[in-house]
PDB file of C-alpha atoms in Angstrom:
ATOM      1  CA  UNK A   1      52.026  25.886  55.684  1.00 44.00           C
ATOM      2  CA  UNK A   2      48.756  24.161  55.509  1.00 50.00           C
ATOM      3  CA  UNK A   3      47.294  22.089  58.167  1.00 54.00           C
ATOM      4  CA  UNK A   4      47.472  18.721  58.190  1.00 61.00           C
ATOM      5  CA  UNK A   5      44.467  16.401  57.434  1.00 68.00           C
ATOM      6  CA  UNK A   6      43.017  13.159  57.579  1.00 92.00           C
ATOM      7  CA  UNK A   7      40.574  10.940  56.077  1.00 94.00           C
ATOM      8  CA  UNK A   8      37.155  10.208  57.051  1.00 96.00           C
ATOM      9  CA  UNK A   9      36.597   6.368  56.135  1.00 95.00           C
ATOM     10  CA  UNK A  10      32.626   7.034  57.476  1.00 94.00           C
ATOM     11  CA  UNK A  11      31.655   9.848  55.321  1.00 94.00           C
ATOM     12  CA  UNK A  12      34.430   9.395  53.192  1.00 95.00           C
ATOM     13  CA  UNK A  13      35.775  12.868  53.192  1.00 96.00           C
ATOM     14  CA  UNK A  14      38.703  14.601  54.335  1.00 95.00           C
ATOM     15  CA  UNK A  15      38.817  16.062  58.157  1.00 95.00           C
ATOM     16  CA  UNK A  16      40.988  17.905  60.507  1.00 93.00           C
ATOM     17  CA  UNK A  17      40.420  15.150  63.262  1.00 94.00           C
ATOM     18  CA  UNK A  18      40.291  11.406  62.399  1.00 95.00           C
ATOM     19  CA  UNK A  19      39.156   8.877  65.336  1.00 95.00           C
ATOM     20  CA  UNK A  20      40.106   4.998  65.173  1.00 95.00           C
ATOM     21  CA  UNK A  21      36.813   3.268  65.757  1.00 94.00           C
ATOM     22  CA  UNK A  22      37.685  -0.118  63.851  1.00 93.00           C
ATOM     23  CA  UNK A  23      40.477  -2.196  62.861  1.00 91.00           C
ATOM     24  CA  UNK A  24      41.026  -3.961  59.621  1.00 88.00           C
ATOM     25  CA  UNK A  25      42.619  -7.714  60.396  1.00 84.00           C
ATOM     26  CA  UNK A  26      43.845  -9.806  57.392  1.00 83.00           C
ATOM     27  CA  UNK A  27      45.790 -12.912  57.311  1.00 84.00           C
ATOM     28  CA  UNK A  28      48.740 -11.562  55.450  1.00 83.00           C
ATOM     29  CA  UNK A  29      49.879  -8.784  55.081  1.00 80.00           C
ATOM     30  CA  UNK A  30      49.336  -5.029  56.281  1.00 84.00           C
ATOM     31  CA  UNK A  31      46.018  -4.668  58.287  1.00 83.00           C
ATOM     32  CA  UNK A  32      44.633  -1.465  58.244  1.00 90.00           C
ATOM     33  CA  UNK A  33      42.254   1.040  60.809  1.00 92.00           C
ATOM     34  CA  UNK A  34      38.649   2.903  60.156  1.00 94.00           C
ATOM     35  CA  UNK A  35      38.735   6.236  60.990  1.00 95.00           C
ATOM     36  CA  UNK A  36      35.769   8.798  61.594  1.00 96.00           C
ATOM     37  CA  UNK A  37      35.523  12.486  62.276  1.00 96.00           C
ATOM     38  CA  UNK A  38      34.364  13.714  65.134  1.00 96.00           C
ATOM     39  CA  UNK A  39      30.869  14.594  63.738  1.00 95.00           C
ATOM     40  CA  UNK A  40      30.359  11.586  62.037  1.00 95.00           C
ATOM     41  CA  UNK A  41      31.537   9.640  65.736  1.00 96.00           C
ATOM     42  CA  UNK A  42      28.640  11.852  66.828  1.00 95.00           C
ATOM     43  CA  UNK A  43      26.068  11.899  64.225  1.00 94.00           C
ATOM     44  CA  UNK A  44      26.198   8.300  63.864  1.00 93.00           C
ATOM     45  CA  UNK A  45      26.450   7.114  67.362  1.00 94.00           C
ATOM     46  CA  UNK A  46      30.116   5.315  67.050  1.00 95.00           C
ATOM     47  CA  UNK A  47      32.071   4.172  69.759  1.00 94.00           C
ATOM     48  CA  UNK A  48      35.884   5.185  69.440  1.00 95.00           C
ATOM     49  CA  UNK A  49      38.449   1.965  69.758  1.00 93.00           C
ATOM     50  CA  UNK A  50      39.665   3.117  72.943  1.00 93.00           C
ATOM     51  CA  UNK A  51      36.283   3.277  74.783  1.00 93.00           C
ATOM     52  CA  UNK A  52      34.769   0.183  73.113  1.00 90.00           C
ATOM     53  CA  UNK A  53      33.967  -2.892  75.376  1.00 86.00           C
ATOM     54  CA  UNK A  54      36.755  -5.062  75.950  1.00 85.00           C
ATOM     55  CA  UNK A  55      33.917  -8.121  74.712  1.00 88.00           C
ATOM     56  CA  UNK A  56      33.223  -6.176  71.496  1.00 85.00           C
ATOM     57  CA  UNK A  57      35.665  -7.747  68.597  1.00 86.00           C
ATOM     58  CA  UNK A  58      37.615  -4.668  67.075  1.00 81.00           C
ATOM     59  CA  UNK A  59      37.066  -5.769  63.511  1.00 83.00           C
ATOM     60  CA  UNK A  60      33.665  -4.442  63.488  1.00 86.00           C
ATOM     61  CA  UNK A  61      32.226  -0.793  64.335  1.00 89.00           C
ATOM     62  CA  UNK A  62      30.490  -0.609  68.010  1.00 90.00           C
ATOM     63  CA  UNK A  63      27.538   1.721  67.954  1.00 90.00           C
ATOM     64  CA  UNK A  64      26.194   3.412  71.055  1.00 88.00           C
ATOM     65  CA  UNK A  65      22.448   2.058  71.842  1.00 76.00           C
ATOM     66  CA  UNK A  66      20.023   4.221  70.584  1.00 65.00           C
ATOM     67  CA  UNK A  67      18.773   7.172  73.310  1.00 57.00           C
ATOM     68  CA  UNK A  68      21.293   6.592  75.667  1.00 50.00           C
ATOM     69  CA  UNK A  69      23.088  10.296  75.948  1.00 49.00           C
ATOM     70  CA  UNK A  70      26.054  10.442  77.236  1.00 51.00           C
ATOM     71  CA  UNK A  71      26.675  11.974  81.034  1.00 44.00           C
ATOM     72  CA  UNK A  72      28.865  14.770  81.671  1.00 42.00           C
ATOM     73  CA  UNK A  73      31.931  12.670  82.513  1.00 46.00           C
ATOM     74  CA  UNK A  74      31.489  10.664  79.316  1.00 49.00           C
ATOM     75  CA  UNK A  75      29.745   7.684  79.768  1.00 49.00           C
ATOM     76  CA  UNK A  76      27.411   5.550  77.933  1.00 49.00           C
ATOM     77  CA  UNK A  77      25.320   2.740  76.870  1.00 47.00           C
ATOM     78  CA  UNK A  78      27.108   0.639  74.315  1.00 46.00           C
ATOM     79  CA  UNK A  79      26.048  -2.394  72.198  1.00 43.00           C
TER      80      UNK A  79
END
């Protein structure tokens, strides 16, 4: 049995871990949600839909602000 994956929509790639960090509105129909990996939610700084500013419209990608590190419980800078 082979473990189940996911799909990447930031590097575009398969993953063992996917992370909702956007989500896709549309007037009809179906919407839809981005997903990253864990390294690219790293790598590239993104905020994760549950941690994103309530301000911050969920249709678009929230980025952490440059060198701001996170603390040890979790926290950071957002923009």
């Amino acid at each position: 049995m082979s473990a189940r994956s996911s799909w990447c929509n930031t590097h575009r790639g398969p993953t063992e871990r996917a992370i909702a960090v956007a989500v896709i509105e549309v007037n009809s129909g179906p919407g839809g949600t981005v997903w990253s990996c864990p390294d690219c939610v790293a790598r590239y700084g993104i905020v994760p839909l549950d941690e994103q500013s309530p301000d911050h419209p969920a249709s678009r990608i929230q980025y952490r602000t440059p060198g701001t590190p996170r603390d040890a419980d979790g926290a950071s800078g957002v923009r």
